[in-house]
PDB file of C-alpha atoms in Angstrom:
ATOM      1  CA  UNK A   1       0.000   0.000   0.000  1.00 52.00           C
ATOM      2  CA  UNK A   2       1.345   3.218  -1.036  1.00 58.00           C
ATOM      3  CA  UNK A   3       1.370   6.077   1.810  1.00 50.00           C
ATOM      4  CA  UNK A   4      -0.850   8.455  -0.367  1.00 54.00           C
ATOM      5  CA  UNK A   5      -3.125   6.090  -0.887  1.00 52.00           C
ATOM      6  CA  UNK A   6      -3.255   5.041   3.067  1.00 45.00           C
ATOM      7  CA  UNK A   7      -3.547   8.630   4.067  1.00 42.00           C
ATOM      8  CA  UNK A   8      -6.294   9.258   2.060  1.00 49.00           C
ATOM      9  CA  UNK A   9      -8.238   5.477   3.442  1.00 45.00           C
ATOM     10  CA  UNK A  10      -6.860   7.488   7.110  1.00 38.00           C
ATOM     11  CA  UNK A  11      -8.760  10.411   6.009  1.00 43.00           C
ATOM     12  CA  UNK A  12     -11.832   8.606   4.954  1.00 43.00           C
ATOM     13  CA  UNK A  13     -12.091   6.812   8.363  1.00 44.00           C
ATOM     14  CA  UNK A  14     -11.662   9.920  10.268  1.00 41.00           C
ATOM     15  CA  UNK A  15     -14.375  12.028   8.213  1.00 42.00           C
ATOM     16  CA  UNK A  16     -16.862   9.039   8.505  1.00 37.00           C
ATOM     17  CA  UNK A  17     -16.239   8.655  12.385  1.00 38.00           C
ATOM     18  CA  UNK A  18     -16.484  12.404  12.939  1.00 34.00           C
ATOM     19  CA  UNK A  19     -19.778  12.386  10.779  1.00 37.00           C
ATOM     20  CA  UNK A  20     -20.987   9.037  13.120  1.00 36.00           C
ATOM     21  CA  UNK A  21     -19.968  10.937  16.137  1.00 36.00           C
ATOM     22  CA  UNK A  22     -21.335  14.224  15.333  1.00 36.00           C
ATOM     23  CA  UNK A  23     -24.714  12.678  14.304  1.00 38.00           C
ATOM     24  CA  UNK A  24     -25.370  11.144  17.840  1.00 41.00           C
ATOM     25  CA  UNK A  25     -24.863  14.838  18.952  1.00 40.00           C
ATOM     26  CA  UNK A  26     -27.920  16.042  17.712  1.00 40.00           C
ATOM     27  CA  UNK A  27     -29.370  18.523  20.603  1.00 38.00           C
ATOM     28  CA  UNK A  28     -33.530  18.618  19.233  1.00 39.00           C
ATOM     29  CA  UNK A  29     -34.633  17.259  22.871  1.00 35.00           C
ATOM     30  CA  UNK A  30     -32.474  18.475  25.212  1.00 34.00           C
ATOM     31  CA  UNK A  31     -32.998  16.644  28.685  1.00 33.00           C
ATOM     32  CA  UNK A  32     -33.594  19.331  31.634  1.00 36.00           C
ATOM     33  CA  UNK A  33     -32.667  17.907  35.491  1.00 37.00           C
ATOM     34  CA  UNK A  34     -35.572  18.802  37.615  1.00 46.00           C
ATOM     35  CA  UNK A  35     -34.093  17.442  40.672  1.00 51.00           C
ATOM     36  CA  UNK A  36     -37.245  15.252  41.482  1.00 53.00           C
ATOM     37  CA  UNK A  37     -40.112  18.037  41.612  1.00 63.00           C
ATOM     38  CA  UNK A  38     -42.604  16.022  39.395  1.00 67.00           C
ATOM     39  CA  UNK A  39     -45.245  14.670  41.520  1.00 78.00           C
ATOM     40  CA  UNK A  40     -46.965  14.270  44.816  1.00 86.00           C
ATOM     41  CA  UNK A  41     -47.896  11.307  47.099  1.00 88.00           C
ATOM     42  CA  UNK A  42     -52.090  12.704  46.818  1.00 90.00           C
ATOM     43  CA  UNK A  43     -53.732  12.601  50.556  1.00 92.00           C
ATOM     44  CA  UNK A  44     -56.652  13.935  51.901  1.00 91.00           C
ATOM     45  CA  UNK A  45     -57.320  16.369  54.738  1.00 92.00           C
ATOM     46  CA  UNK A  46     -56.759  12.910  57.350  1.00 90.00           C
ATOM     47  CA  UNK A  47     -53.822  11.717  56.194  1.00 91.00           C
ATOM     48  CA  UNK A  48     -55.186   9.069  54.190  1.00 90.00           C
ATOM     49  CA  UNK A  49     -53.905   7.843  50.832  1.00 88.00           C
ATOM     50  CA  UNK A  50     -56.514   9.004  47.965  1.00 92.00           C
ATOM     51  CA  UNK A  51     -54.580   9.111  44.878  1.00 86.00           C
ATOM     52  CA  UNK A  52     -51.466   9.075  42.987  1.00 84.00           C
ATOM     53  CA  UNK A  53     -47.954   8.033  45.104  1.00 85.00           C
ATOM     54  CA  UNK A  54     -44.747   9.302  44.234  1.00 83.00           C
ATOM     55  CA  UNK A  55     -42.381   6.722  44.683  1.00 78.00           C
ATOM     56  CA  UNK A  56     -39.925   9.019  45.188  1.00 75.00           C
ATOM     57  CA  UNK A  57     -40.984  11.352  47.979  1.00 80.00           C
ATOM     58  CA  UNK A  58     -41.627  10.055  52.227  1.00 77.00           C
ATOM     59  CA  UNK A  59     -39.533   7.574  52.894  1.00 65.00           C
ATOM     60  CA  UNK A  60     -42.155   5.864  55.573  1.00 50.00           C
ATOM     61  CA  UNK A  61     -39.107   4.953  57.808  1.00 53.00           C
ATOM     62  CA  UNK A  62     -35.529   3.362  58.440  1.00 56.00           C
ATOM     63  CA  UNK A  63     -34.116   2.037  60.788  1.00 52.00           C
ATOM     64  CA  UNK A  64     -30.968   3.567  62.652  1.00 53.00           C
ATOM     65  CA  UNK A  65     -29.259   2.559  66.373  1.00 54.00           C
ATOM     66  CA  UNK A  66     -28.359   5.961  69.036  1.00 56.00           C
ATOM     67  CA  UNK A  67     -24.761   5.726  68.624  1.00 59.00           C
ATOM     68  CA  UNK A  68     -24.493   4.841  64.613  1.00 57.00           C
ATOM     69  CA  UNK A  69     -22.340   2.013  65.351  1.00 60.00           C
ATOM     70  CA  UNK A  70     -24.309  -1.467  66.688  1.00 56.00           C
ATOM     71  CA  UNK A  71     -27.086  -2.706  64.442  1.00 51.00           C
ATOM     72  CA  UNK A  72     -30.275  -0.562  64.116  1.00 53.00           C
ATOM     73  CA  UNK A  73     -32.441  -0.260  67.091  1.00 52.00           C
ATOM     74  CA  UNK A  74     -35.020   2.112  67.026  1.00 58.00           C
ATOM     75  CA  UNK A  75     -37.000   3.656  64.032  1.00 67.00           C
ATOM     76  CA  UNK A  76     -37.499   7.396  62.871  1.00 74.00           C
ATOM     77  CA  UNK A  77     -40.311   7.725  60.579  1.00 80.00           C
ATOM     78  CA  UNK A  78     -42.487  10.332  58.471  1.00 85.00           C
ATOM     79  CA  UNK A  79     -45.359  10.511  56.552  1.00 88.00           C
ATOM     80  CA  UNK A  80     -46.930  11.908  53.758  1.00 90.00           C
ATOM     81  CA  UNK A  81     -48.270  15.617  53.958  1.00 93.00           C
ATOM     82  CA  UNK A  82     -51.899  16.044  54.119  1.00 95.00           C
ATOM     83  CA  UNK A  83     -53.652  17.666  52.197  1.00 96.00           C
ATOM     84  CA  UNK A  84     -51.773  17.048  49.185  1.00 93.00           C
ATOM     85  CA  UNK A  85     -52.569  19.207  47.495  1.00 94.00           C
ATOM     86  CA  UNK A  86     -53.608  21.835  49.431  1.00 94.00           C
ATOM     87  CA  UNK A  87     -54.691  25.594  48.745  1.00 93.00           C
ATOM     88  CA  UNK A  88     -52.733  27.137  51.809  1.00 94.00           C
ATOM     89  CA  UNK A  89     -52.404  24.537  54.844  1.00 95.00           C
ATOM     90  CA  UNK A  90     -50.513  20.942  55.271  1.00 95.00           C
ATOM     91  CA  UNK A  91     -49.584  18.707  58.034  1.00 95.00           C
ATOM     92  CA  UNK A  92     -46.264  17.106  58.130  1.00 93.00           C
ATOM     93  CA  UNK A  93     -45.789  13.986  60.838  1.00 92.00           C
ATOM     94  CA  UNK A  94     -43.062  12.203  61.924  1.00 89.00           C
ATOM     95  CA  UNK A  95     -41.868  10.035  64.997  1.00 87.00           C
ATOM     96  CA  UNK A  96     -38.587  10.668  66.687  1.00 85.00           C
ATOM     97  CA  UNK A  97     -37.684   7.677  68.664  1.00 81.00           C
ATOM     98  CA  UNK A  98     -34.985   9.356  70.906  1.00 82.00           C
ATOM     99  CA  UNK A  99     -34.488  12.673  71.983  1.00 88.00           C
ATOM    100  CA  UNK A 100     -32.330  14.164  68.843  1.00 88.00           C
ATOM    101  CA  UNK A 101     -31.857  17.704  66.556  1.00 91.00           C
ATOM    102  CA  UNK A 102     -34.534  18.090  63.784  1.00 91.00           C
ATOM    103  CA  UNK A 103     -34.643  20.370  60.928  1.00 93.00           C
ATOM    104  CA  UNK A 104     -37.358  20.748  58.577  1.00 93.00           C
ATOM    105  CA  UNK A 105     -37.336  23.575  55.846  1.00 92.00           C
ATOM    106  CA  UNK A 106     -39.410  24.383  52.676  1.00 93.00           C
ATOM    107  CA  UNK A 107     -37.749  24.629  49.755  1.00 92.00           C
ATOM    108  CA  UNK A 108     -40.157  26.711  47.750  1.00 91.00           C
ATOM    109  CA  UNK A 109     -39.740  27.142  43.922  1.00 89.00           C
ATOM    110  CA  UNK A 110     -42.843  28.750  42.748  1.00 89.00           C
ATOM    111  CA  UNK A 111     -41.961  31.540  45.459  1.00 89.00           C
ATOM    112  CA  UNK A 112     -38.685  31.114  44.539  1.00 89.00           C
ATOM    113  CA  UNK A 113     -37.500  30.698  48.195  1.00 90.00           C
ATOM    114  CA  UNK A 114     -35.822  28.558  50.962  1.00 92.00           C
ATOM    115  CA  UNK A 115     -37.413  28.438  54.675  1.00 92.00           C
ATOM    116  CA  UNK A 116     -36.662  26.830  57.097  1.00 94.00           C
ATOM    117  CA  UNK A 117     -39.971  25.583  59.433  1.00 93.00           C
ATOM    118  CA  UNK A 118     -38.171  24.047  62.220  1.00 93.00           C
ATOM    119  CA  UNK A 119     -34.556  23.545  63.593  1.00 95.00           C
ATOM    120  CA  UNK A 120     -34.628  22.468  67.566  1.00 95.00           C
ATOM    121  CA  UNK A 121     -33.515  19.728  69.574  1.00 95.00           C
ATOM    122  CA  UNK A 122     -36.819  17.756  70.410  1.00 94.00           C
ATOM    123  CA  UNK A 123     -37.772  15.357  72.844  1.00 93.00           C
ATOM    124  CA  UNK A 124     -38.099  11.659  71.771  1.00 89.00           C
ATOM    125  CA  UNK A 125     -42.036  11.754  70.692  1.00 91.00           C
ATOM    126  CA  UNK A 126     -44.283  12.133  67.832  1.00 92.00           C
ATOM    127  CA  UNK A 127     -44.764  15.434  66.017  1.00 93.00           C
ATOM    128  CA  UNK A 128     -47.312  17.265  63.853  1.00 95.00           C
ATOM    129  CA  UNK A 129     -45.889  20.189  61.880  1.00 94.00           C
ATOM    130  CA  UNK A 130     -48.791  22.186  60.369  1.00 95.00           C
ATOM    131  CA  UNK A 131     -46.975  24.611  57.710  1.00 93.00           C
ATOM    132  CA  UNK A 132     -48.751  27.780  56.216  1.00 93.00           C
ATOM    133  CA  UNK A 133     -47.448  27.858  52.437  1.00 92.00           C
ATOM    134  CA  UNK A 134     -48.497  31.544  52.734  1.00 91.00           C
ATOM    135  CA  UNK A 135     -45.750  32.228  55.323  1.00 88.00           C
ATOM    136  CA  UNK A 136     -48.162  33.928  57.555  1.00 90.00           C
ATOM    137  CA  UNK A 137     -49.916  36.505  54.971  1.00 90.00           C
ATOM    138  CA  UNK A 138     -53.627  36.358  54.240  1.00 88.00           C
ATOM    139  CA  UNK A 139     -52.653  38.725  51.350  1.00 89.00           C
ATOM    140  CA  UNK A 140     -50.048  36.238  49.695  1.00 85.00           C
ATOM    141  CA  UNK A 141     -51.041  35.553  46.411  1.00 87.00           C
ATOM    142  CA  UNK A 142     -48.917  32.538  45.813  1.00 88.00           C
ATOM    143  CA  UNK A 143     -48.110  31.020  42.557  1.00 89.00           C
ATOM    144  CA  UNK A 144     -49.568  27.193  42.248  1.00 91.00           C
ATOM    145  CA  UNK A 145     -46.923  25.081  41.955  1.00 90.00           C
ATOM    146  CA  UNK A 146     -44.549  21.982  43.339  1.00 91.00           C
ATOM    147  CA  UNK A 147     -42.359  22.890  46.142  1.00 92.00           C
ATOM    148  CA  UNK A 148     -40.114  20.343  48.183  1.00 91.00           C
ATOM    149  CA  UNK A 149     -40.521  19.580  52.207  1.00 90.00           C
ATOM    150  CA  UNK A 150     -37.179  18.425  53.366  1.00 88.00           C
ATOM    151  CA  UNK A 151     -36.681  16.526  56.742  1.00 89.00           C
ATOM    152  CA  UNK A 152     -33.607  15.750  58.063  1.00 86.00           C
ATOM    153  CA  UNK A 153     -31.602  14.719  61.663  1.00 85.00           C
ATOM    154  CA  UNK A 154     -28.568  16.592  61.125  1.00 84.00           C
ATOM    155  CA  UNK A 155     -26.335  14.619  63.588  1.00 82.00           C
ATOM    156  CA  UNK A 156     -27.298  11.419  62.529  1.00 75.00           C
ATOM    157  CA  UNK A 157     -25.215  10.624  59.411  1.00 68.00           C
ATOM    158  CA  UNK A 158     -27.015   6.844  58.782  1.00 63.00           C
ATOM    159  CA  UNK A 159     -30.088   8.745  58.289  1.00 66.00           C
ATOM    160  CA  UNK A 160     -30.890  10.220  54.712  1.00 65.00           C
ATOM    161  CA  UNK A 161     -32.737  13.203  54.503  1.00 75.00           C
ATOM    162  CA  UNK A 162     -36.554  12.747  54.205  1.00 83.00           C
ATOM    163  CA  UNK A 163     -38.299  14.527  51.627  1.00 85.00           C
ATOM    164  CA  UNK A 164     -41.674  15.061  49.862  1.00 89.00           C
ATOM    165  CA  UNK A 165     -43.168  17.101  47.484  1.00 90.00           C
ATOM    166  CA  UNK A 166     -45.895  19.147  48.216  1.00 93.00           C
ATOM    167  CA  UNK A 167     -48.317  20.820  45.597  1.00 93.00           C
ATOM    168  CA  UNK A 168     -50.293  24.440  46.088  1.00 93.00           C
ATOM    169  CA  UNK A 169     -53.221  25.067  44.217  1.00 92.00           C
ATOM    170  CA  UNK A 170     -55.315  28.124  44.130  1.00 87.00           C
ATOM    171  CA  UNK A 171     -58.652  28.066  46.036  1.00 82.00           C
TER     172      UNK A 171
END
């Protein structure tokens, strides 16, 4: 084989691969990360299951022992918001089986906004959090929308952080 001839089969190789390569590159649907805000585990105003579940959201418990180490103990759950959705009000529950640091915080997209509900030390027990998505202000006039309630025990590092989304519609 002469070495024109090879540099031009080189060539023809390298055109056809960059045309293969370039071709899978097409950008006509570009994908957009959401991050999970896509749907809602649907309750009514008791708590109960009526509807659609997100798979994704309210991790109903784990399983976790006081000092990290020995196997898992005691359990920390949470459940579902309710009502989801809601027009202003929901409920947040969750058991903490020993006396530990909470925080809970809204993270708010339509509002465009973080905020955090609770951070405390609580006592071992089971809580009810009922959140205003209208911060406080009858005159709010909120976007509808999906926003994110995160729960989390900051000093336990076996424990993921809970989350859920919740979604606001307009009365």
């Amino acid at each position: 084989m002469n070495t024109k001839r090879y540099f031009s089969t080189l060539n023809s190789i390298i055109i056809v691969s960059l045309i293969l390569i370039l071709s899978g590159c097409k950008k006509e649907n570009p994908v957009e990360v959401d991050n999970g805000f896509y749907g809602i585990t649907e309750t009514n105003a008791n708590g109960d299951l009526i509807g659609n579940i997100d798979s994704d959201d309210w991790l109903p418990q784990f399983n976790y022992s006081p000092n990290d180490t020995t196997p898992a103990i005691v359990v920390f759950s949470v459940r579902p918001a309710y009502p989801n959705p809601t027009e202003r009000f929901t409920t947040v529950s969750f058991d903490l089986p020993t006396n530990d640091s909470v925080k809970v915080w809204l993270e708010d997209r339509p509002e465009g906004k973080d905020t955090t509900i609770l951070s405390s030390y609580l006592i071992a027990g089971q809580y009810q959090l009922l959140i205003d998505l209208n911060y406080g202000n009858d005159l709010l006039s909120r976007k509808e929308g999906l926003m994110r309630l995160h729960i989390e025990v900051p000093t336990r590092k076996v424990i993921p952080k809970v989350h859920g989304d919740v979604e606001y519609k307009k009365p």
